[in-house]
Structure formats: C-alpha cells, structure tokens
Amino acid sequence: QVQLVQSGAEAKKPGASVKVSCKASGYMFTSYGISWVRQVPGQGLEWMGWISAYNGDTNQKQKFQDRVTMTTETTTSTAYMELRSLRSDDTAVYYCARVGADNSDVFDIWGQGTMVTVSS
Amino acid sequence: SYELIQPPSVSVSPGQTARITCSADVLPKQYAYWYQQKPGQAPVLVIYKDSERPSGIPERFSGSSSGTTVTLTISGVQAEDEADYYCQSADTSRTWVFGGGTKLTVL
C-alpha cells in the first residue's frame, strides 16, 4: 500500500543538526512531491517546505530558509529534511507528506511523524 | 503570505451536525483542503478541492465554499469524530498555509 515511513525519534542539543528521513513505498516516487510539516507540542500544523521528487526543486517557508535543507534519493525513494542550528523551540513532531501530482495542492499521504527534542 | 482563520473550538452532541469554518480572502481563488488529526496520530485528509471526499472517508464528511469562507460539515457526528481539524490552502506556487486548527468536542 501507499505509505511514508519516517525515521525514529531524535534527541539533540542546541546548536546541533538533525536529519529526518521519509521512505516512500507503493507509488512512483518521482511523480510526486514531498512536503515537510511540523507540529510543536500542543500547537497546530506548520508547513516548512517542499521538494519535487522529480527534479529536486524546493521551496521553503521564509523562516526556515537559512536552516533547512531538503533532498531526495530516488534510488531508495527516500526524502530527507535537515534542520541546522537547533533551538529549544524546534522541539516538535516533524511530518513528511506526499503532495499530489500535476500541481495538485493536496497532502494525501502522511508519514507517522518524527519527534525531535532539543534540550541541553 | 496570509492566514487561514478557524474557530479554536466547536462542540456538538452526538448525532448533531458540526460545522467548522475557515476564512481568508484568497479562498475564492484557491482550493481548500481539510485534515483530521486525532491525539498522537498523523493528520488524515478528509476533504480536498473544497468539497471532494477521498475514498474511505465516511459520507457524513462534506465540504463547501462560499466567498471567502470554506466549511467542513460533519453530519450525524459520532464520538470517533472528536479530533482537531485543520484547513489548508496554497499560497504561492508550491507553498502552503494551514489554519490554526479547530478542536471538535463531542459532548
């Protein structure tokens, strides 16, 4: 079945980096994009960025542009999101979501989420 | 960028109809999408392109659009529908915005 499986929980110190993976299966990886969405505990969803699995084009929310790198590895159908210079307020659950084909805006499949805890 | 405005909470009794709104000036020009999120779980798409229902989503979930407001309607609410609901729409090409979320309480 179509699914996205994310890497496990991470604990990091302030100033460090974290790289979360999102492995796709059950569909043609390069026909869709992947968005990254985060959720600070007790708060709402926040879109962070998007990458085309077809050609690697990316867009990020302005607040993350200096700290986020999104990549894909088509041989393994895996997307990655690296967040640098971590702060305590980056503690959140990070989700990947498949973005519909043909310029669709729908996030139709979601990963299970990866908890990232930033604490000294 | 812009904001999608949702009420923080909506409460209904079982069997009643819940209506959750989402407002922004761009909504006459952009489709809206709705996601359901239960505690500890990832969001699930329940409505796309304002009013389309994905396969597997119960018929009691419907969506509509009027001017700058889109509405998620849950008819005959069941206890299992208690969750947070988020609207989402496009900003510029390949960028998106989420509403602040609405907590649906089934009394």
PDB file of C-alpha atoms in Angstrom:
ATOM      1  CA  GLN A   1       0.000   0.000   0.000  1.00  0.00           C
ATOM      2  CA  VAL A   2       0.995   3.623  -0.405  1.00  0.00           C
ATOM      3  CA  GLN A   3       2.878   4.774   2.653  1.00  0.00           C
ATOM      4  CA  LEU A   4       5.558   7.043   4.021  1.00  0.00           C
ATOM      5  CA  VAL A   5       7.702   5.699   6.852  1.00  0.00           C
ATOM      6  CA  GLN A   6       9.815   8.144   8.812  1.00  0.00           C
ATOM      7  CA  SER A   7      12.920   7.675  10.901  1.00  0.00           C
ATOM      8  CA  GLY A   8      12.798   7.397  14.660  1.00  0.00           C
ATOM      9  CA  ALA A   9      12.777   9.975  17.426  1.00  0.00           C
ATOM     10  CA  GLU A  10      15.826  12.161  17.932  1.00  0.00           C
ATOM     11  CA  ALA A  11      17.255  13.995  20.933  1.00  0.00           C
ATOM     12  CA  LYS A  12      19.623  16.854  20.136  1.00  0.00           C
ATOM     13  CA  LYS A  13      21.445  19.629  21.921  1.00  0.00           C
ATOM     14  CA  PRO A  14      21.003  23.291  20.989  1.00  0.00           C
ATOM     15  CA  GLY A  15      23.150  24.237  18.030  1.00  0.00           C
ATOM     16  CA  ALA A  16      23.229  20.728  16.603  1.00  0.00           C
ATOM     17  CA  SER A  17      21.609  19.467  13.394  1.00  0.00           C
ATOM     18  CA  VAL A  18      19.037  16.761  12.794  1.00  0.00           C
ATOM     19  CA  LYS A  19      18.261  14.843   9.605  1.00  0.00           C
ATOM     20  CA  VAL A  20      14.889  13.142   9.311  1.00  0.00           C
ATOM     21  CA  SER A  21      14.194  10.579   6.608  1.00  0.00           C
ATOM     22  CA  CYS A  22      10.928   9.677   4.917  1.00  0.00           C
ATOM     23  CA  LYS A  23      10.849   6.461   2.874  1.00  0.00           C
ATOM     24  CA  ALA A  24       8.076   6.140   0.297  1.00  0.00           C
ATOM     25  CA  SER A  25       6.592   2.918  -0.984  1.00  0.00           C
ATOM     26  CA  GLY A  26       3.664   1.771  -3.065  1.00  0.00           C
ATOM     27  CA  TYR A  27       3.804   4.537  -5.674  1.00  0.00           C
ATOM     28  CA  MET A  28       6.057   6.155  -8.271  1.00  0.00           C
ATOM     29  CA  PHE A  29       8.217   8.338  -6.037  1.00  0.00           C
ATOM     30  CA  THR A  30       9.307  10.740  -8.778  1.00  0.00           C
ATOM     31  CA  SER A  31       5.742  11.553  -9.819  1.00  0.00           C
ATOM     32  CA  TYR A  32       5.011  13.433  -6.608  1.00  0.00           C
ATOM     33  CA  GLY A  33       6.500  15.974  -4.248  1.00  0.00           C
ATOM     34  CA  ILE A  34       7.152  15.772  -0.539  1.00  0.00           C
ATOM     35  CA  SER A  35       6.274  18.494   1.929  1.00  0.00           C
ATOM     36  CA  TRP A  36       7.578  18.763   5.461  1.00  0.00           C
ATOM     37  CA  VAL A  37       5.218  19.933   8.191  1.00  0.00           C
ATOM     38  CA  ARG A  38       5.997  20.389  11.854  1.00  0.00           C
ATOM     39  CA  GLN A  39       3.861  20.494  14.965  1.00  0.00           C
ATOM     40  CA  VAL A  40       5.151  21.967  18.198  1.00  0.00           C
ATOM     41  CA  PRO A  41       3.590  20.130  21.167  1.00  0.00           C
ATOM     42  CA  GLY A  42       0.090  21.451  21.814  1.00  0.00           C
ATOM     43  CA  GLN A  43       0.117  23.662  18.737  1.00  0.00           C
ATOM     44  CA  GLY A  44      -1.053  23.497  15.138  1.00  0.00           C
ATOM     45  CA  LEU A  45       0.474  22.350  11.873  1.00  0.00           C
ATOM     46  CA  GLU A  46       3.142  24.485  10.240  1.00  0.00           C
ATOM     47  CA  TRP A  47       4.271  23.969   6.659  1.00  0.00           C
ATOM     48  CA  MET A  48       8.052  24.103   6.413  1.00  0.00           C
ATOM     49  CA  GLY A  49       9.000  23.280   2.859  1.00  0.00           C
ATOM     50  CA  TRP A  50       8.521  21.188  -0.272  1.00  0.00           C
ATOM     51  CA  ILE A  51      10.733  19.250  -2.625  1.00  0.00           C
ATOM     52  CA  SER A  52       9.943  17.834  -6.027  1.00  0.00           C
ATOM     53  CA  ALA A  53      10.998  14.221  -6.177  1.00  0.00           C
ATOM     54  CA  TYR A  54      11.075  14.602  -9.968  1.00  0.00           C
ATOM     55  CA  ASN A  55      13.732  17.294 -10.300  1.00  0.00           C
ATOM     56  CA  GLY A  56      14.772  18.345  -6.796  1.00  0.00           C
ATOM     57  CA  ASP A  57      13.191  21.816  -6.954  1.00  0.00           C
ATOM     58  CA  THR A  58      12.500  23.164  -3.474  1.00  0.00           C
ATOM     59  CA  ASN A  59      10.524  25.885  -1.713  1.00  0.00           C
ATOM     60  CA  GLN A  60      10.705  26.730   1.975  1.00  0.00           C
ATOM     61  CA  LYS A  61       8.775  28.907   4.350  1.00  0.00           C
ATOM     62  CA  GLN A  62      10.841  32.037   4.751  1.00  0.00           C
ATOM     63  CA  LYS A  63      11.510  31.489   8.465  1.00  0.00           C
ATOM     64  CA  PHE A  64      13.301  28.204   7.692  1.00  0.00           C
ATOM     65  CA  GLN A  65      15.181  29.200   4.538  1.00  0.00           C
ATOM     66  CA  ASP A  66      18.556  29.628   6.255  1.00  0.00           C
ATOM     67  CA  ARG A  67      18.375  26.444   8.339  1.00  0.00           C
ATOM     68  CA  VAL A  68      16.579  23.775   6.292  1.00  0.00           C
ATOM     69  CA  THR A  69      17.893  21.561   3.526  1.00  0.00           C
ATOM     70  CA  MET A  70      15.580  19.121   1.783  1.00  0.00           C
ATOM     71  CA  THR A  71      16.878  16.373  -0.500  1.00  0.00           C
ATOM     72  CA  THR A  72      15.695  13.186  -2.129  1.00  0.00           C
ATOM     73  CA  GLU A  73      17.356   9.917  -3.052  1.00  0.00           C
ATOM     74  CA  THR A  74      15.387   8.458  -5.939  1.00  0.00           C
ATOM     75  CA  THR A  75      17.215   5.109  -5.869  1.00  0.00           C
ATOM     76  CA  THR A  76      15.722   4.394  -2.453  1.00  0.00           C
ATOM     77  CA  SER A  77      12.551   6.548  -2.767  1.00  0.00           C
ATOM     78  CA  THR A  78      13.581   8.476   0.318  1.00  0.00           C
ATOM     79  CA  ALA A  79      13.233  12.149   1.171  1.00  0.00           C
ATOM     80  CA  TYR A  80      15.336  13.885   3.793  1.00  0.00           C
ATOM     81  CA  MET A  81      14.939  17.071   5.804  1.00  0.00           C
ATOM     82  CA  GLU A  82      17.911  18.507   7.655  1.00  0.00           C
ATOM     83  CA  LEU A  83      17.384  21.279  10.193  1.00  0.00           C
ATOM     84  CA  ARG A  84      20.502  23.055  11.452  1.00  0.00           C
ATOM     85  CA  SER A  85      21.321  25.308  14.412  1.00  0.00           C
ATOM     86  CA  LEU A  86      18.625  23.689  16.507  1.00  0.00           C
ATOM     87  CA  ARG A  87      16.953  25.685  19.271  1.00  0.00           C
ATOM     88  CA  SER A  88      14.668  24.572  22.062  1.00  0.00           C
ATOM     89  CA  ASP A  89      11.686  25.930  20.156  1.00  0.00           C
ATOM     90  CA  ASP A  90      12.420  23.469  17.342  1.00  0.00           C
ATOM     91  CA  THR A  91      11.178  20.712  19.644  1.00  0.00           C
ATOM     92  CA  ALA A  92       8.303  19.311  17.621  1.00  0.00           C
ATOM     93  CA  VAL A  93       6.933  16.393  15.677  1.00  0.00           C
ATOM     94  CA  TYR A  94       8.098  16.584  12.063  1.00  0.00           C
ATOM     95  CA  TYR A  95       5.899  15.041   9.375  1.00  0.00           C
ATOM     96  CA  CYS A  96       6.509  14.345   5.734  1.00  0.00           C
ATOM     97  CA  ALA A  97       3.511  14.335   3.416  1.00  0.00           C
ATOM     98  CA  ARG A  98       3.067  13.378  -0.209  1.00  0.00           C
ATOM     99  CA  VAL A  99       1.983  16.294  -2.350  1.00  0.00           C
ATOM    100  CA  GLY A 100      -0.350  15.435  -5.195  1.00  0.00           C
ATOM    101  CA  ALA A 101       0.851  15.060  -8.753  1.00  0.00           C
ATOM    102  CA  ASP A 102       0.174  17.519 -11.587  1.00  0.00           C
ATOM    103  CA  ASN A 103       0.490  20.656  -9.477  1.00  0.00           C
ATOM    104  CA  SER A 104      -2.153  19.455  -7.049  1.00  0.00           C
ATOM    105  CA  ASP A 105      -2.034  21.026  -3.585  1.00  0.00           C
ATOM    106  CA  VAL A 106      -3.352  18.041  -1.656  1.00  0.00           C
ATOM    107  CA  PHE A 107      -1.274  16.352   1.055  1.00  0.00           C
ATOM    108  CA  ASP A 108      -2.832  12.946   0.609  1.00  0.00           C
ATOM    109  CA  ILE A 109      -0.454  10.607   2.416  1.00  0.00           C
ATOM    110  CA  TRP A 110       1.393  11.423   5.654  1.00  0.00           C
ATOM    111  CA  GLY A 111       4.262   9.798   7.456  1.00  0.00           C
ATOM    112  CA  GLN A 112       3.825   8.766  11.072  1.00  0.00           C
ATOM    113  CA  GLY A 113       5.872  11.692  12.356  1.00  0.00           C
ATOM    114  CA  THR A 114       9.304  12.011  13.946  1.00  0.00           C
ATOM    115  CA  MET A 115       9.658  13.574  17.381  1.00  0.00           C
ATOM    116  CA  VAL A 116      12.694  15.841  17.642  1.00  0.00           C
ATOM    117  CA  THR A 117      13.563  17.038  21.128  1.00  0.00           C
ATOM    118  CA  VAL A 118      16.085  19.846  21.552  1.00  0.00           C
ATOM    119  CA  SER A 119      17.397  20.220  25.060  1.00  0.00           C
ATOM    120  CA  SER A 120      20.676  20.911  26.787  1.00  0.00           C
TER     121      SER A 120
ATOM    122  CA  SER B   1       1.669  35.099   2.916  1.00  0.00           C
ATOM    123  CA  TYR B   2      -1.765  35.074   4.547  1.00  0.00           C
ATOM    124  CA  GLU B   3      -3.662  33.463   7.415  1.00  0.00           C
ATOM    125  CA  LEU B   4      -6.442  30.922   7.335  1.00  0.00           C
ATOM    126  CA  ILE B   5      -8.764  31.713  10.225  1.00  0.00           C
ATOM    127  CA  GLN B   6     -10.547  28.894  12.057  1.00  0.00           C
ATOM    128  CA  PRO B   7     -12.528  28.938  15.297  1.00  0.00           C
ATOM    129  CA  PRO B   8     -10.464  27.388  18.103  1.00  0.00           C
ATOM    130  CA  SER B   9     -13.237  25.061  19.167  1.00  0.00           C
ATOM    131  CA  VAL B  10     -16.615  23.654  18.192  1.00  0.00           C
ATOM    132  CA  SER B  11     -18.795  21.474  20.390  1.00  0.00           C
ATOM    133  CA  VAL B  12     -21.734  19.318  19.363  1.00  0.00           C
ATOM    134  CA  SER B  13     -23.759  16.457  20.784  1.00  0.00           C
ATOM    135  CA  PRO B  14     -23.682  13.037  19.134  1.00  0.00           C
ATOM    136  CA  GLY B  15     -25.972  12.843  16.128  1.00  0.00           C
ATOM    137  CA  GLN B  16     -25.954  16.602  15.563  1.00  0.00           C
ATOM    138  CA  THR B  17     -24.248  18.486  12.743  1.00  0.00           C
ATOM    139  CA  ALA B  18     -20.876  20.125  13.251  1.00  0.00           C
ATOM    140  CA  ARG B  19     -19.754  22.969  11.028  1.00  0.00           C
ATOM    141  CA  ILE B  20     -16.161  24.179  11.065  1.00  0.00           C
ATOM    142  CA  THR B  21     -15.286  27.289   9.091  1.00  0.00           C
ATOM    143  CA  CYS B  22     -12.062  28.538   7.549  1.00  0.00           C
ATOM    144  CA  SER B  23     -11.762  32.067   6.190  1.00  0.00           C
ATOM    145  CA  ALA B  24      -9.296  34.012   4.057  1.00  0.00           C
ATOM    146  CA  ASP B  25      -9.502  36.456   1.185  1.00  0.00           C
ATOM    147  CA  VAL B  26      -7.707  34.034  -1.162  1.00  0.00           C
ATOM    148  CA  LEU B  27     -10.243  31.242  -0.811  1.00  0.00           C
ATOM    149  CA  PRO B  28     -12.381  32.320  -3.776  1.00  0.00           C
ATOM    150  CA  LYS B  29      -9.251  31.737  -5.896  1.00  0.00           C
ATOM    151  CA  GLN B  30      -7.660  28.738  -4.171  1.00  0.00           C
ATOM    152  CA  TYR B  31      -9.000  25.337  -3.224  1.00  0.00           C
ATOM    153  CA  ALA B  32      -9.161  24.367   0.437  1.00  0.00           C
ATOM    154  CA  TYR B  33      -8.266  21.031   1.967  1.00  0.00           C
ATOM    155  CA  TRP B  34      -9.289  19.612   5.343  1.00  0.00           C
ATOM    156  CA  TYR B  35      -7.371  17.263   7.617  1.00  0.00           C
ATOM    157  CA  GLN B  36      -8.460  15.398  10.720  1.00  0.00           C
ATOM    158  CA  GLN B  37      -5.905  14.774  13.455  1.00  0.00           C
ATOM    159  CA  LYS B  38      -6.540  12.616  16.480  1.00  0.00           C
ATOM    160  CA  PRO B  39      -4.234  12.765  19.507  1.00  0.00           C
ATOM    161  CA  GLY B  40      -0.885  11.145  18.878  1.00  0.00           C
ATOM    162  CA  GLN B  41      -1.656  10.468  15.223  1.00  0.00           C
ATOM    163  CA  ALA B  42      -0.682  11.967  11.901  1.00  0.00           C
ATOM    164  CA  PRO B  43      -3.215  14.111  10.048  1.00  0.00           C
ATOM    165  CA  VAL B  44      -5.608  12.409   7.642  1.00  0.00           C
ATOM    166  CA  LEU B  45      -7.093  14.066   4.550  1.00  0.00           C
ATOM    167  CA  VAL B  46     -10.890  14.211   4.799  1.00  0.00           C
ATOM    168  CA  ILE B  47     -11.830  16.768   2.094  1.00  0.00           C
ATOM    169  CA  TYR B  48      -9.920  18.021  -0.932  1.00  0.00           C
ATOM    170  CA  LYS B  49     -10.631  20.722  -3.516  1.00  0.00           C
ATOM    171  CA  ASP B  50     -13.231  22.332  -1.249  1.00  0.00           C
ATOM    172  CA  SER B  51     -15.801  19.534  -1.432  1.00  0.00           C
ATOM    173  CA  GLU B  52     -14.339  16.272  -2.725  1.00  0.00           C
ATOM    174  CA  ARG B  53     -14.184  13.322  -0.354  1.00  0.00           C
ATOM    175  CA  PRO B  54     -11.326  10.803  -0.606  1.00  0.00           C
ATOM    176  CA  SER B  55     -12.185   7.146  -0.766  1.00  0.00           C
ATOM    177  CA  GLY B  56     -12.587   5.639   2.661  1.00  0.00           C
ATOM    178  CA  ILE B  57     -13.833   8.835   4.289  1.00  0.00           C
ATOM    179  CA  PRO B  58     -17.396   8.470   5.602  1.00  0.00           C
ATOM    180  CA  GLU B  59     -20.172  10.238   3.709  1.00  0.00           C
ATOM    181  CA  ARG B  60     -21.041  12.282   6.792  1.00  0.00           C
ATOM    182  CA  PHE B  61     -17.995  14.447   5.996  1.00  0.00           C
ATOM    183  CA  SER B  62     -18.665  17.138   3.401  1.00  0.00           C
ATOM    184  CA  GLY B  63     -17.172  20.433   2.352  1.00  0.00           C
ATOM    185  CA  SER B  64     -18.491  23.614   0.803  1.00  0.00           C
ATOM    186  CA  SER B  65     -17.297  27.032  -0.249  1.00  0.00           C
ATOM    187  CA  SER B  66     -18.941  30.431  -0.266  1.00  0.00           C
ATOM    188  CA  GLY B  67     -16.957  33.554  -0.968  1.00  0.00           C
ATOM    189  CA  THR B  68     -14.034  33.885   1.420  1.00  0.00           C
ATOM    190  CA  THR B  69     -15.198  31.034   3.691  1.00  0.00           C
ATOM    191  CA  VAL B  70     -15.000  27.286   3.315  1.00  0.00           C
ATOM    192  CA  THR B  71     -16.884  24.975   5.643  1.00  0.00           C
ATOM    193  CA  LEU B  72     -16.322  21.410   6.769  1.00  0.00           C
ATOM    194  CA  THR B  73     -19.625  19.832   7.754  1.00  0.00           C
ATOM    195  CA  ILE B  74     -19.892  16.608   9.717  1.00  0.00           C
ATOM    196  CA  SER B  75     -23.451  15.318   9.715  1.00  0.00           C
ATOM    197  CA  GLY B  76     -24.592  12.913  12.405  1.00  0.00           C
ATOM    198  CA  VAL B  77     -21.444  13.430  14.462  1.00  0.00           C
ATOM    199  CA  GLN B  78     -20.095  10.341  16.189  1.00  0.00           C
ATOM    200  CA  ALA B  79     -17.830  10.117  19.213  1.00  0.00           C
ATOM    201  CA  GLU B  80     -14.988   8.945  16.958  1.00  0.00           C
ATOM    202  CA  ASP B  81     -15.101  12.277  15.101  1.00  0.00           C
ATOM    203  CA  GLU B  82     -13.691  14.091  18.122  1.00  0.00           C
ATOM    204  CA  ALA B  83     -10.390  15.456  16.839  1.00  0.00           C
ATOM    205  CA  ASP B  84      -8.554  18.551  15.679  1.00  0.00           C
ATOM    206  CA  TYR B  85      -9.414  19.725  12.181  1.00  0.00           C
ATOM    207  CA  TYR B  86      -7.138  21.846  10.019  1.00  0.00           C
ATOM    208  CA  CYS B  87      -7.831  23.649   6.774  1.00  0.00           C
ATOM    209  CA  GLN B  88      -5.039  24.191   4.272  1.00  0.00           C
ATOM    210  CA  SER B  89      -4.650  26.118   1.056  1.00  0.00           C
ATOM    211  CA  ALA B  90      -1.984  27.208  -1.362  1.00  0.00           C
ATOM    212  CA  ASP B  91      -0.016  30.425  -1.001  1.00  0.00           C
ATOM    213  CA  THR B  92       2.320  30.999  -3.929  1.00  0.00           C
ATOM    214  CA  SER B  93       3.175  28.160  -6.297  1.00  0.00           C
ATOM    215  CA  ARG B  94       4.298  25.144  -4.271  1.00  0.00           C
ATOM    216  CA  THR B  95       3.944  26.848  -0.891  1.00  0.00           C
ATOM    217  CA  TRP B  96       1.080  26.292   1.508  1.00  0.00           C
ATOM    218  CA  VAL B  97      -0.607  27.590   4.636  1.00  0.00           C
ATOM    219  CA  PHE B  98      -2.500  25.788   7.394  1.00  0.00           C
ATOM    220  CA  GLY B  99      -5.243  27.228   9.530  1.00  0.00           C
ATOM    221  CA  GLY B 100      -4.745  27.319  13.274  1.00  0.00           C
ATOM    222  CA  GLY B 101      -6.915  24.275  13.809  1.00  0.00           C
ATOM    223  CA  THR B 102     -10.311  23.649  15.392  1.00  0.00           C
ATOM    224  CA  LYS B 103     -10.849  21.245  18.258  1.00  0.00           C
ATOM    225  CA  LEU B 104     -14.105  19.386  17.776  1.00  0.00           C
ATOM    226  CA  THR B 105     -15.583  18.167  21.048  1.00  0.00           C
ATOM    227  CA  VAL B 106     -18.396  15.628  21.016  1.00  0.00           C
ATOM    228  CA  LEU B 107     -20.373  16.248  24.189  1.00  0.00           C
TER     229      LEU B 107
END
